[in-house]
Coordinates of C-alpha atoms in Angstrom, one line a residue:
Chain A
M1317 CA 0.0 0.0 0.0
A1318 CA 1.8 3.1 -1.1
R1319 CA 0.9 6.2 -2.9
I1320 CA 3.8 7.5 -5.0
E1321 CA 4.3 11.2 -5.8
L1322 CA 7.0 12.5 -8.1
K1323 CA 7.5 16.2 -8.1
N1324 CA 9.6 17.8 -10.8
I1325 CA 12.0 14.9 -10.9
R1326 CA 15.1 15.4 -13.0
K1327 CA 18.0 13.1 -13.8
S1328 CA 21.2 13.8 -15.6
F1329 CA 24.1 11.6 -16.4
G1330 CA 26.9 14.1 -16.7
L1331 CA 25.7 16.6 -19.3
V1332 CA 23.0 14.4 -20.7
D1333 CA 19.5 15.1 -19.3
V1334 CA 17.6 11.9 -19.3
I1335 CA 14.5 12.8 -17.2
K1336 CA 13.5 16.4 -17.7
G1337 CA 11.1 17.3 -15.0
V1338 CA 8.4 14.6 -14.3
D1339 CA 5.4 15.2 -12.2
L1340 CA 3.3 12.2 -11.5
E1341 CA 1.1 10.7 -8.9
I1342 CA 0.6 6.9 -8.7
H1343 CA -2.4 5.8 -6.6
S1344 CA -2.1 3.2 -3.9
G1345 CA -2.7 -0.3 -5.3
E1346 CA -2.6 0.9 -8.9
F1347 CA -1.0 -0.9 -11.8
M1348 CA 0.9 1.9 -13.6
V1349 CA 2.7 1.2 -16.9
F1350 CA 5.5 3.4 -18.2
V1351 CA 5.6 3.0 -21.9
G1352 CA 7.6 4.8 -24.6
P1353 CA 10.2 4.2 -27.3
S1354 CA 13.7 3.1 -26.3
G1355 CA 15.7 5.9 -24.8
C1356 CA 12.7 7.8 -23.5
G1357 CA 13.9 7.4 -19.9
K1358 CA 11.2 5.0 -18.7
S1359 CA 13.7 2.6 -17.2
T1360 CA 15.7 5.4 -15.6
L1361 CA 12.5 6.7 -14.0
L1362 CA 11.8 3.2 -12.6
R1363 CA 15.4 3.0 -11.3
L1364 CA 15.0 6.3 -9.6
M1365 CA 11.9 4.9 -7.9
A1366 CA 13.9 1.8 -6.9
G1367 CA 16.7 4.0 -5.5
L1368 CA 19.3 2.4 -7.8
E1369 CA 20.0 5.8 -9.3
D1370 CA 20.2 9.1 -7.4
I1371 CA 17.7 11.8 -8.2
T1372 CA 19.4 14.9 -9.6
S1373 CA 16.7 17.2 -8.5
G1374 CA 13.0 17.1 -7.5
E1375 CA 11.3 15.2 -4.8
M1376 CA 9.9 11.7 -4.5
Y1377 CA 7.4 10.7 -1.9
F1378 CA 6.1 7.3 -0.9
D1379 CA 3.0 7.7 1.2
G1380 CA 4.0 11.3 2.0
Q1381 CA 7.5 10.3 3.1
L1382 CA 10.4 11.8 1.2
V1383 CA 12.5 8.9 -0.1
N1384 CA 15.1 10.7 -2.2
A1385 CA 17.9 9.6 0.1
L1386 CA 16.5 6.3 1.3
A1387 CA 18.4 3.1 0.4
P1388 CA 16.5 0.8 -2.0
S1389 CA 16.1 -1.9 0.7
R1390 CA 14.4 0.6 3.0
R1391 CA 11.8 1.9 0.5
G1392 CA 9.6 -1.2 0.7
I1393 CA 10.1 -2.0 -2.9
A1394 CA 10.8 -5.2 -4.9
M1395 CA 12.1 -5.3 -8.4
V1396 CA 11.9 -7.7 -11.2
F1397 CA 14.7 -7.3 -13.8
Q1398 CA 14.6 -7.9 -17.5
S1399 CA 17.5 -10.4 -17.3
Y1400 CA 15.9 -12.2 -14.2
A1401 CA 19.1 -11.3 -12.2
L1402 CA 18.9 -14.5 -10.2
Y1403 CA 21.9 -15.4 -8.1
P1404 CA 23.4 -18.2 -10.2
H1405 CA 25.0 -20.1 -7.3
M1406 CA 21.9 -20.3 -5.1
T1407 CA 19.0 -22.6 -5.4
V1408 CA 15.5 -21.3 -6.2
Y1409 CA 14.7 -21.4 -2.4
E1410 CA 17.9 -19.6 -1.5
N1411 CA 17.3 -17.0 -4.2
M1412 CA 13.8 -16.3 -2.8
A1413 CA 14.9 -16.3 0.8
F1414 CA 18.0 -14.2 0.4
G1415 CA 16.4 -10.8 1.2
M1416 CA 14.6 -12.1 4.3
Q1417 CA 17.8 -13.8 5.5
L1418 CA 19.6 -10.5 5.2
A1419 CA 16.9 -8.9 7.2
K1420 CA 17.5 -11.6 9.9
S1421 CA 14.0 -12.9 9.8
D1422 CA 12.9 -16.0 11.6
K1423 CA 13.7 -19.2 9.8
D1424 CA 10.2 -20.6 9.9
A1425 CA 8.7 -17.3 8.8
I1426 CA 11.1 -17.3 5.8
K1427 CA 10.1 -20.9 4.9
E1428 CA 6.4 -20.1 5.1
R1429 CA 6.6 -17.0 2.9
V1430 CA 8.9 -18.7 0.3
E1431 CA 6.6 -21.7 0.1
K1432 CA 3.5 -19.5 -0.2
A1433 CA 5.0 -17.5 -3.0
A1434 CA 6.3 -20.6 -4.8
E1435 CA 2.8 -22.1 -4.6
M1436 CA 1.3 -18.9 -6.0
L1437 CA 3.6 -19.1 -9.0
Q1438 CA 3.6 -22.9 -9.3
I1439 CA 7.3 -23.2 -8.9
G1440 CA 7.1 -25.3 -5.7
Q1441 CA 8.7 -28.4 -7.3
Y1442 CA 11.8 -26.4 -8.4
L1443 CA 12.8 -25.0 -5.0
A1444 CA 15.9 -27.2 -4.8
R1445 CA 17.1 -26.4 -8.3
L1446 CA 19.7 -23.9 -9.5
P1447 CA 18.6 -21.2 -11.9
K1448 CA 20.6 -22.7 -14.8
Q1449 CA 18.4 -25.8 -14.6
L1450 CA 15.2 -23.8 -15.3
S1451 CA 13.7 -22.5 -18.5
G1452 CA 13.4 -18.8 -19.2
G1453 CA 9.8 -18.6 -18.1
Q1454 CA 10.5 -20.5 -14.9
R1455 CA 13.4 -18.2 -14.1
Q1456 CA 11.3 -15.1 -14.6
R1457 CA 8.6 -16.7 -12.3
V1458 CA 11.4 -17.3 -9.7
A1459 CA 12.4 -13.6 -10.0
I1460 CA 8.8 -12.6 -9.5
G1461 CA 8.6 -15.0 -6.5
R1462 CA 11.7 -13.5 -5.0
A1463 CA 10.0 -10.1 -5.3
I1464 CA 6.8 -11.4 -3.7
V1465 CA 8.7 -12.8 -0.7
R1466 CA 9.9 -9.4 0.1
D1467 CA 6.2 -8.4 0.7
P1468 CA 6.8 -5.1 -1.0
K1469 CA 4.6 -2.0 -0.9
V1470 CA 5.7 -1.2 -4.4
F1471 CA 6.4 -3.8 -7.0
L1472 CA 8.7 -2.6 -9.8
F1473 CA 9.0 -4.4 -13.2
D1474 CA 11.7 -3.5 -15.6
E1475 CA 10.6 -5.0 -19.0
P1476 CA 10.2 -8.5 -17.4
L1477 CA 8.8 -10.1 -20.5
S1478 CA 11.3 -9.0 -23.1
N1479 CA 13.6 -12.0 -22.8
L1480 CA 10.8 -14.5 -23.2
D1481 CA 9.5 -16.0 -26.5
A1482 CA 6.1 -14.9 -27.8
A1483 CA 4.0 -17.7 -26.3
L1484 CA 5.6 -17.5 -22.9
R1485 CA 5.2 -13.7 -22.9
V1486 CA 1.4 -14.0 -23.2
A1487 CA 1.3 -16.7 -20.5
T1488 CA 3.6 -14.7 -18.1
R1489 CA 1.6 -11.5 -18.8
L1490 CA -1.5 -13.3 -17.6
E1491 CA 0.4 -14.4 -14.5
I1492 CA 1.3 -10.8 -13.8
A1493 CA -2.3 -9.7 -14.3
K1494 CA -3.4 -12.4 -11.9
L1495 CA -0.8 -11.3 -9.4
H1496 CA -2.1 -7.8 -9.5
H1497 CA -5.6 -9.0 -8.6
Q1498 CA -4.3 -11.2 -5.8
M1499 CA -2.0 -8.4 -4.4
N1500 CA -4.5 -5.5 -4.8
N1501 CA -2.9 -3.7 -2.0
T1502 CA 0.4 -3.5 -3.7
T1503 CA 1.3 -0.6 -6.0
M1504 CA 2.8 -1.9 -9.2
V1505 CA 4.9 0.0 -11.7
Y1506 CA 5.8 -1.7 -14.9
V1507 CA 8.1 -0.6 -17.7
T1508 CA 7.7 -1.8 -21.2
H1509 CA 8.2 -0.6 -24.8
D1510 CA 5.4 -2.9 -25.9
Q1511 CA 2.1 -1.1 -26.1
V1512 CA 0.1 -4.3 -26.1
E1513 CA 1.5 -5.2 -22.6
A1514 CA 0.7 -1.7 -21.5
M1515 CA -2.9 -1.9 -22.8
T1516 CA -3.6 -5.3 -21.3
L1517 CA -2.0 -4.9 -17.9
A1518 CA -2.4 -1.3 -16.9
D1519 CA -4.9 0.5 -14.7
R1520 CA -3.2 3.7 -16.0
I1521 CA -0.6 4.2 -18.6
C1522 CA 2.1 6.9 -18.6
V1523 CA 3.5 7.6 -22.0
L1524 CA 7.0 9.0 -21.9
R1525 CA 8.8 10.7 -24.7
D1526 CA 12.3 12.1 -24.5
G1527 CA 12.4 12.4 -20.7
M1528 CA 9.0 14.0 -20.4
I1529 CA 5.5 12.7 -19.7
E1530 CA 3.4 12.9 -22.9
Q1531 CA 0.1 11.7 -21.4
V1532 CA -1.2 9.8 -18.4
G1533 CA -4.5 8.0 -18.4
T1534 CA -6.4 4.7 -18.6
P1535 CA -5.7 2.5 -21.6
L1536 CA -9.0 3.5 -23.2
E1537 CA -8.5 7.2 -22.5
L1538 CA -5.2 7.1 -24.3
Y1539 CA -6.7 5.0 -27.1
Q1540 CA -9.8 7.2 -27.6
N1541 CA -8.5 10.6 -26.6
P1542 CA -4.8 10.9 -27.4
Q1543 CA -3.5 14.3 -26.4
S1544 CA -0.8 14.3 -29.1
L1545 CA 0.2 12.9 -32.4
F1546 CA 2.9 10.9 -30.6
V1547 CA 0.4 9.1 -28.2
A1548 CA -2.0 8.5 -31.0
G1549 CA 0.7 6.8 -33.0
F1550 CA 2.2 4.9 -30.1
I1551 CA -0.9 3.4 -28.6
G1552 CA -2.8 0.9 -30.7
S1553 CA -1.9 -1.9 -33.0
P1554 CA -1.6 -1.6 -35.9
K1555 CA -0.5 1.9 -35.7
M1556 CA -3.0 4.7 -36.4
N1557 CA -3.0 5.9 -40.1
F1558 CA -1.7 9.4 -40.4
L1559 CA -2.5 11.5 -43.4
N1560 CA -1.1 14.9 -44.2
G1561 CA -1.5 17.5 -46.9
E1562 CA -4.6 18.0 -49.0
I1563 CA -6.5 15.1 -47.5
A1564 CA -5.9 16.6 -44.0
S1565 CA -6.7 20.1 -45.0
K1566 CA -10.2 19.0 -46.2
F1567 CA -10.8 18.2 -42.5
G1568 CA -9.3 21.5 -41.4
A1569 CA -6.2 20.0 -39.9
T1570 CA -2.5 19.6 -40.5
T1571 CA -2.6 15.9 -39.9
I1572 CA -5.5 13.6 -39.5
G1573 CA -5.4 10.2 -37.9
V1574 CA -7.7 7.3 -38.5
R1575 CA -7.5 3.9 -36.9
S1576 CA -7.7 0.9 -39.2
E1577 CA -11.0 -0.3 -37.7
D1578 CA -12.6 3.1 -38.4
I1579 CA -12.1 2.9 -42.2
D1580 CA -14.8 1.4 -44.4
I1581 CA -14.3 0.0 -47.9
T1582 CA -17.0 2.0 -49.7
D1583 CA -17.7 4.0 -52.8
R1584 CA -19.4 6.8 -51.0
E1585 CA -18.8 10.5 -51.8
G1586 CA -15.3 11.7 -51.0
A1587 CA -13.8 8.3 -50.7
W1588 CA -10.1 7.9 -51.2
K1589 CA -9.2 5.8 -54.3
G1590 CA -6.2 3.6 -54.2
K1591 CA -4.6 0.2 -55.0
V1592 CA -4.3 -2.8 -52.7
I1593 CA -0.6 -3.5 -51.8
H1594 CA -1.1 -6.5 -49.6
S1595 CA -3.7 -8.3 -47.5
E1596 CA -2.9 -10.0 -44.1
N1597 CA -5.4 -12.6 -43.2
L1598 CA -5.4 -13.5 -39.5
G1599 CA -8.5 -15.6 -39.6
S1600 CA -10.8 -13.6 -37.3
D1601 CA -9.9 -10.3 -39.0
S1602 CA -7.7 -9.1 -41.8
Y1603 CA -5.6 -6.0 -42.6
T1604 CA -5.4 -4.6 -46.0
Y1605 CA -2.6 -2.2 -47.0
V1606 CA -3.9 0.4 -49.4
D1607 CA -1.8 2.8 -51.4
I1608 CA -3.7 6.0 -51.9
G1609 CA -0.8 8.2 -53.0
T1610 CA 0.5 9.0 -49.5
D1611 CA 3.9 8.2 -48.1
E1612 CA 2.8 5.3 -46.0
P1613 CA 0.1 2.9 -47.0
V1614 CA -3.2 3.1 -45.2
I1615 CA -4.2 0.1 -43.2
V1616 CA -7.8 -1.0 -43.2
R1617 CA -9.2 -3.6 -40.8
E1618 CA -12.0 -5.9 -41.9
D1619 CA -13.8 -8.6 -40.0
G1620 CA -13.3 -12.1 -41.3
T1621 CA -11.1 -12.8 -44.3
S1622 CA -10.3 -10.3 -47.0
K1623 CA -10.9 -10.9 -50.6
H1624 CA -8.6 -8.3 -52.1
A1625 CA -5.8 -9.3 -54.4
P1626 CA -2.7 -7.1 -54.8
D1627 CA -3.2 -4.2 -57.4
D1628 CA -7.0 -4.3 -57.1
A1629 CA -8.5 -0.9 -57.3
I1630 CA -10.3 0.0 -54.1
S1631 CA -12.0 3.0 -52.5
I1632 CA -11.9 3.6 -48.8
A1633 CA -13.4 6.2 -46.5
P1634 CA -13.1 7.0 -42.7
Q1635 CA -16.3 6.6 -40.7
P1636 CA -17.8 10.0 -39.9
G1637 CA -16.8 11.3 -36.5
R1638 CA -13.9 8.9 -36.2
V1639 CA -11.2 11.1 -37.6
Y1640 CA -8.6 12.5 -35.1
R1641 CA -7.5 16.0 -36.2
F1642 CA -4.1 17.4 -35.2
D1643 CA -2.6 20.9 -35.6
Q1644 CA 0.9 21.7 -36.7
A1645 CA 2.3 21.2 -33.2
G1646 CA 0.8 17.7 -33.1
K1647 CA -1.9 18.7 -30.6
P1648 CA -5.4 17.6 -31.1
L1649 CA -8.1 19.9 -32.5
K1650 CA -11.5 19.9 -30.8
N1651 CA -14.1 18.4 -33.0
Chain M
M1359 CA 50.8 -44.5 -52.2
T1360 CA 53.0 -41.5 -52.1
M1361 CA 50.3 -39.7 -50.3
D1362 CA 50.3 -42.3 -47.5
L1363 CA 54.1 -42.1 -47.2
W1364 CA 54.0 -38.4 -46.9
A1365 CA 51.2 -38.6 -44.3
I1366 CA 53.3 -41.1 -42.3
T1367 CA 56.4 -38.9 -42.5
K1368 CA 54.4 -35.9 -41.3
R1369 CA 53.1 -37.9 -38.4
V1370 CA 56.5 -39.2 -37.4
A1371 CA 58.0 -35.7 -37.7
F1372 CA 55.2 -34.3 -35.6
Y1373 CA 55.6 -36.8 -32.8
A1374 CA 59.4 -36.6 -32.9
L1375 CA 59.1 -32.8 -32.3
V1376 CA 56.6 -33.4 -29.5
I1377 CA 59.0 -35.9 -27.8
F1378 CA 61.9 -33.5 -28.3
I1379 CA 60.1 -30.7 -26.6
V1380 CA 58.9 -32.8 -23.8
V1381 CA 62.3 -34.2 -23.1
V1382 CA 63.9 -30.8 -23.1
A1383 CA 61.3 -29.4 -20.8
V1384 CA 61.1 -32.3 -18.4
F1385 CA 64.7 -33.5 -18.3
P1386 CA 66.0 -31.1 -15.5
F1387 CA 63.2 -32.2 -13.2
Y1388 CA 63.8 -35.8 -14.1
Y1389 CA 67.5 -35.5 -13.4
A1390 CA 66.8 -33.8 -10.1
I1391 CA 64.6 -36.7 -9.0
L1392 CA 67.1 -39.2 -10.2
T1393 CA 70.0 -37.6 -8.4
S1394 CA 68.0 -37.3 -5.2
F1395 CA 67.8 -41.0 -4.9
K1396 CA 71.5 -41.6 -5.4
S1397 CA 74.1 -41.6 -2.6
G1398 CA 77.8 -41.5 -2.1
T1399 CA 80.0 -41.5 -5.2
D1400 CA 77.1 -42.6 -7.4
L1401 CA 76.2 -38.9 -7.4
F1402 CA 79.0 -38.1 -9.7
R1403 CA 78.4 -40.9 -12.2
V1404 CA 76.2 -39.6 -15.0
T1405 CA 73.4 -42.0 -15.6
Y1406 CA 70.0 -41.5 -17.3
L1407 CA 68.2 -44.4 -15.7
P1408 CA 67.8 -45.2 -12.1
T1409 CA 70.7 -47.4 -11.0
S1410 CA 70.5 -47.3 -7.2
F1411 CA 67.8 -46.3 -4.8
S1412 CA 68.5 -44.8 -1.4
L1413 CA 66.6 -42.4 0.8
D1414 CA 69.8 -41.2 2.6
N1415 CA 69.6 -37.7 1.0
Y1416 CA 66.0 -37.3 2.2
S1417 CA 66.7 -38.3 5.8
A1418 CA 69.8 -36.1 5.8
V1419 CA 67.8 -33.1 4.7
L1420 CA 64.9 -33.6 7.0
N1421 CA 66.9 -34.6 10.1
V1422 CA 69.8 -32.2 9.9
G1423 CA 69.6 -28.5 10.4
D1424 CA 66.6 -26.2 10.1
F1425 CA 65.2 -27.6 6.8
P1426 CA 61.8 -28.7 8.3
R1427 CA 61.5 -25.3 9.9
N1428 CA 62.2 -23.7 6.6
V1429 CA 59.4 -25.6 4.9
L1430 CA 57.0 -24.5 7.6
N1431 CA 58.2 -20.9 7.1
S1432 CA 57.5 -21.2 3.4
V1433 CA 54.1 -22.7 3.9
F1434 CA 53.2 -19.9 6.4
V1435 CA 54.6 -17.1 4.3
A1436 CA 53.0 -18.3 1.1
A1437 CA 49.6 -19.1 2.7
V1438 CA 49.3 -15.7 4.5
T1439 CA 50.5 -13.9 1.3
V1440 CA 47.7 -15.6 -0.7
L1441 CA 45.0 -14.8 1.9
L1442 CA 46.1 -11.2 2.4
A1443 CA 46.5 -10.6 -1.4
L1444 CA 43.1 -12.1 -2.2
F1445 CA 41.4 -10.1 0.5
L1446 CA 42.9 -6.8 -0.6
A1447 CA 42.5 -7.6 -4.3
I1448 CA 38.8 -8.6 -4.0
T1449 CA 37.9 -5.4 -2.1
A1450 CA 40.0 -3.3 -4.4
S1451 CA 38.6 -4.8 -7.5
F1452 CA 35.1 -4.3 -6.3
A1453 CA 35.8 -0.6 -6.0
L1454 CA 37.7 -0.5 -9.3
S1455 CA 35.0 -2.4 -11.3
R1456 CA 31.8 -1.3 -9.6
V1457 CA 32.2 2.1 -7.9
R1458 CA 32.3 5.1 -10.2
F1459 CA 34.9 7.6 -9.0
R1460 CA 37.3 10.1 -10.5
G1461 CA 40.7 8.7 -11.4
R1462 CA 39.7 5.1 -11.6
G1463 CA 41.4 4.5 -14.9
I1464 CA 44.6 6.2 -13.7
I1465 CA 44.7 4.0 -10.6
L1466 CA 44.3 0.9 -12.7
M1467 CA 47.1 2.0 -15.0
T1468 CA 49.3 2.8 -12.0
I1469 CA 48.7 -0.7 -10.6
L1470 CA 49.7 -2.2 -13.9
A1471 CA 52.8 0.0 -14.0
V1472 CA 53.9 -1.0 -10.6
S1473 CA 54.1 -4.6 -11.6
M1474 CA 56.6 -3.7 -14.4
F1475 CA 59.4 -2.7 -11.9
P1476 CA 62.1 -5.4 -11.5
Q1477 CA 62.5 -6.6 -7.9
I1478 CA 66.1 -5.4 -7.8
A1479 CA 64.9 -1.8 -8.5
V1480 CA 62.9 -1.6 -5.3
L1481 CA 65.1 -3.8 -3.1
A1482 CA 67.0 -1.0 -1.4
G1483 CA 63.9 1.1 -0.8
L1484 CA 61.9 -1.8 0.4
F1485 CA 64.7 -2.8 2.8
E1486 CA 64.5 0.7 4.4
V1487 CA 60.7 0.3 4.8
I1488 CA 61.0 -3.1 6.3
R1489 CA 63.7 -1.9 8.8
F1490 CA 61.5 1.1 9.6
L1491 CA 58.5 -1.2 10.3
G1492 CA 60.7 -3.3 12.5
I1493 CA 59.8 -6.6 10.7
Y1494 CA 63.3 -7.4 9.4
N1495 CA 64.2 -11.0 9.7
T1496 CA 60.6 -12.1 10.4
P1497 CA 58.2 -13.9 8.1
W1498 CA 56.2 -10.6 7.9
A1499 CA 58.9 -8.9 6.0
L1500 CA 58.4 -11.5 3.2
I1501 CA 54.6 -11.5 3.4
F1502 CA 54.7 -7.7 3.1
S1503 CA 57.0 -7.6 0.1
Y1504 CA 55.4 -10.6 -1.7
T1505 CA 51.9 -9.1 -1.3
I1506 CA 53.2 -5.9 -2.9
F1507 CA 54.4 -7.7 -5.9
T1508 CA 51.4 -10.1 -6.2
L1509 CA 48.7 -7.5 -5.8
P1510 CA 48.9 -5.8 -9.2
F1511 CA 48.4 -9.0 -11.2
T1512 CA 45.7 -10.2 -8.7
V1513 CA 43.8 -6.9 -8.7
W1514 CA 44.0 -6.6 -12.5
V1515 CA 42.7 -10.1 -13.1
L1516 CA 39.9 -9.9 -10.5
T1517 CA 38.8 -6.4 -11.7
T1518 CA 38.5 -7.7 -15.3
F1519 CA 36.6 -10.7 -14.0
M1520 CA 34.3 -8.7 -11.7
R1521 CA 33.5 -6.2 -14.5
D1522 CA 32.0 -9.1 -16.5
L1523 CA 29.6 -10.1 -13.7
P1524 CA 26.1 -8.8 -14.7
I1525 CA 25.3 -5.6 -13.0
E1526 CA 21.7 -6.6 -12.5
I1527 CA 22.7 -9.3 -10.0
E1528 CA 24.4 -6.7 -7.9
E1529 CA 21.3 -4.5 -8.2
A1530 CA 19.0 -7.3 -7.2
A1531 CA 21.2 -7.8 -4.1
I1532 CA 21.0 -4.1 -3.3
V1533 CA 17.3 -4.2 -3.5
D1534 CA 17.4 -7.3 -1.3
G1535 CA 19.2 -5.2 1.3
A1536 CA 22.7 -6.3 0.8
T1537 CA 25.6 -4.1 1.9
P1538 CA 28.7 -4.0 -0.4
W1539 CA 30.4 -6.4 2.0
V1540 CA 27.6 -8.9 1.7
I1541 CA 27.5 -8.5 -2.1
I1542 CA 31.2 -9.3 -2.2
T1543 CA 31.2 -12.3 0.1
K1544 CA 27.8 -13.8 -0.6
V1545 CA 27.1 -13.0 -4.2
F1546 CA 30.4 -12.2 -6.0
M1547 CA 32.9 -14.5 -4.4
P1548 CA 30.9 -17.7 -5.1
L1549 CA 30.8 -16.6 -8.7
M1550 CA 34.5 -15.9 -8.8
W1551 CA 35.9 -19.1 -7.6
P1552 CA 37.8 -19.9 -10.8
A1553 CA 39.4 -16.5 -10.8
L1554 CA 40.2 -16.7 -7.1
V1555 CA 41.7 -20.1 -7.4
T1556 CA 43.8 -19.1 -10.4
T1557 CA 45.2 -15.9 -8.9
G1558 CA 45.6 -17.5 -5.5
L1559 CA 47.6 -20.4 -6.9
L1560 CA 49.8 -18.1 -8.9
A1561 CA 50.4 -15.9 -5.9
F1562 CA 51.2 -19.1 -3.9
I1563 CA 53.7 -20.3 -6.4
G1564 CA 55.3 -16.9 -6.7
A1565 CA 55.7 -16.6 -2.9
W1566 CA 56.9 -20.2 -2.6
N1567 CA 59.7 -19.9 -5.2
E1568 CA 60.8 -16.3 -4.5
F1569 CA 64.5 -16.0 -3.8
L1570 CA 65.8 -12.5 -3.8
F1571 CA 63.6 -10.9 -1.1
A1572 CA 63.8 -14.0 0.9
L1573 CA 67.6 -13.8 0.9
T1574 CA 67.7 -10.1 1.6
F1575 CA 65.1 -9.8 4.3
T1576 CA 66.0 -12.7 6.5
S1577 CA 69.3 -13.4 8.2
S1578 CA 68.9 -16.4 10.4
N1579 CA 68.4 -20.0 9.5
A1580 CA 65.3 -20.2 11.5
T1581 CA 63.5 -17.5 9.5
R1582 CA 64.6 -18.5 6.0
T1583 CA 62.3 -19.9 3.4
V1584 CA 63.0 -23.0 1.4
P1585 CA 64.6 -21.5 -1.8
V1586 CA 67.2 -19.7 0.3
A1587 CA 67.7 -22.6 2.6
I1588 CA 68.4 -24.9 -0.4
A1589 CA 70.8 -22.4 -1.9
L1590 CA 72.7 -22.1 1.4
L1591 CA 72.8 -25.8 2.1
S1592 CA 76.4 -26.6 2.9
G1593 CA 78.2 -29.8 3.2
G1594 CA 80.8 -31.1 5.6
T1595 CA 83.6 -28.9 4.3
Q1596 CA 83.7 -25.6 2.5
H1597 CA 84.6 -27.4 -0.7
E1598 CA 81.8 -30.0 -0.7
I1599 CA 78.6 -29.1 -2.3
P1600 CA 75.9 -31.5 -1.1
W1601 CA 74.2 -32.2 -4.4
G1602 CA 72.2 -35.1 -3.1
A1603 CA 70.7 -33.1 -0.3
I1604 CA 70.0 -30.2 -2.6
M1605 CA 68.2 -32.4 -5.0
A1606 CA 66.2 -34.1 -2.3
A1607 CA 65.2 -30.8 -0.8
S1608 CA 64.2 -29.5 -4.3
V1609 CA 62.0 -32.5 -4.8
I1610 CA 60.4 -32.1 -1.4
V1611 CA 59.4 -28.5 -2.1
T1612 CA 58.2 -29.1 -5.6
V1613 CA 55.8 -31.9 -4.6
P1614 CA 53.2 -29.6 -2.7
L1615 CA 53.0 -27.3 -5.8
V1616 CA 52.5 -30.2 -8.1
I1617 CA 49.7 -31.5 -5.9
L1618 CA 48.0 -28.1 -5.6
V1619 CA 48.2 -27.6 -9.4
L1620 CA 46.7 -31.0 -10.0
I1621 CA 43.9 -30.4 -7.6
F1622 CA 43.0 -27.1 -9.1
Q1623 CA 44.0 -27.5 -12.7
R1624 CA 40.5 -27.6 -14.1
K1625 CA 39.6 -24.4 -12.2
I1626 CA 42.8 -22.7 -13.5
I1627 CA 41.9 -23.4 -17.1
S1628 CA 38.4 -22.1 -16.7
G1629 CA 39.7 -19.2 -14.7
L1630 CA 42.3 -18.1 -17.2
T1631 CA 39.7 -17.9 -20.0
A1632 CA 36.7 -16.8 -18.0
G1633 CA 37.6 -13.1 -17.9
G1634 CA 38.2 -12.9 -21.6
V1635 CA 35.1 -14.5 -23.1
K1636 CA 31.6 -13.7 -22.0
G1637 CA 30.3 -16.9 -20.5

């Protein structure tokens, strides 16, 4: 249970400013995801919260207590690293018990907590093994287990799924979502560059760009009301279609954005005429890439399978009221 | 057919070369062992195969004079040097590889530079320091000087090795509440066994075989180490050099090293390559 407040947090490495003044409040028990392209400072921000890096200026509070100078182990945090960071020479049990042993906890208490965490993550049968005898997914579960044993107020995840293959990533994502439901008193902060992870896990998402917060909100808020061109382009898969120039000026904007599911294949008035480049059939839905003379092809989503062959002539049009309009600065224009 | 002949010739030439190299490398040791088992005038007959077998030389060396005491001195000096050097090197390399501070690169280069000085260059200065510290003619004089000469190599190797340990493991330990000392002893040292064994063994061999400092910083038979003791072994008269006893003593002091190397050889090999390649 911890409410986290960041007040004008800055971080510089030498002359390079990585975090350029971040104000953010994370509610108690919330699952907050930091997302952004690589180099945007999201991991650095997480490490500032962990205490692994010193804050250059600004203030950070956990439950109203200033933690700027507090050692990581005294902040009530636990962290899961991208590379698992298990102690290679210790068994799974010893890995999970290490923190409590250092805190000189009672042996029986340690055993009880480790076994409970192991049961939660279904790694009970591996307690006597060494990390190198486990698969990647199991190792990451051990790393999560080690964090659970610490009974943290704040749970920090630094891209925990990036080292796993696609199938395991989905399964472990589900584990983490379940964990959040089970530990609903624990504040969780999760860093990823994968917007799908962000959308599926987060209570709220914080989009970072170049050391600054671009937008904070629930996944649907970000999806439906992006406050900038950057957020509009970053959230959602496939990426939002952006159109400039003449097409956009007809809508009274510098740039317009249309999501692939908001485009119809239709011959109605004002439709964009183009040529099919390629169709991707995923079974339940399909994506067609259409060249209408813009730099990037426009992606159109259809239910079911698509019947378009390459080079077919096609007309497409955005659904009325589903067009996002942006001005020159990339800020949204009110409809 | 000619191909076969050529292949056989190449083979024979190859093994001939191998045998030649092995013989040249091993012969001095073989001859020492051979001589140590000879006695009396046999000593001065050149033979290449064992002709007689007697343990007289061994009993002479072990029962006469301070030789057993010298062996104990050597064991003590070498062991303490290794422990002291490893302790200092581990803590130093933690700082040099993990703590960011100004002048780190210069310190590393200085450490490397120190190891380039020949012993004789620092002998006089070191002698003054040892007299000043009041440890002349004690084992501590040798431990002190050997540690100085072992540390650069040890620090350098351990620093390189520690640099390659993943930083996340250290950070995980920090989050778990580990102090630097706990990180070194409970997390890093278990991961560094190959490097520790390698550098420790090399330090041990260095201290065990060292001659110049041992000769200079000790003056009595009771404080001498084995290499000096062997060199100063004297016979019944001034003109007699006790070759048999010298050879027996040499064999006795070589055996512990051979045993140590055999025990740790696999660790040495993995240790020598471990720092270089990401494993």
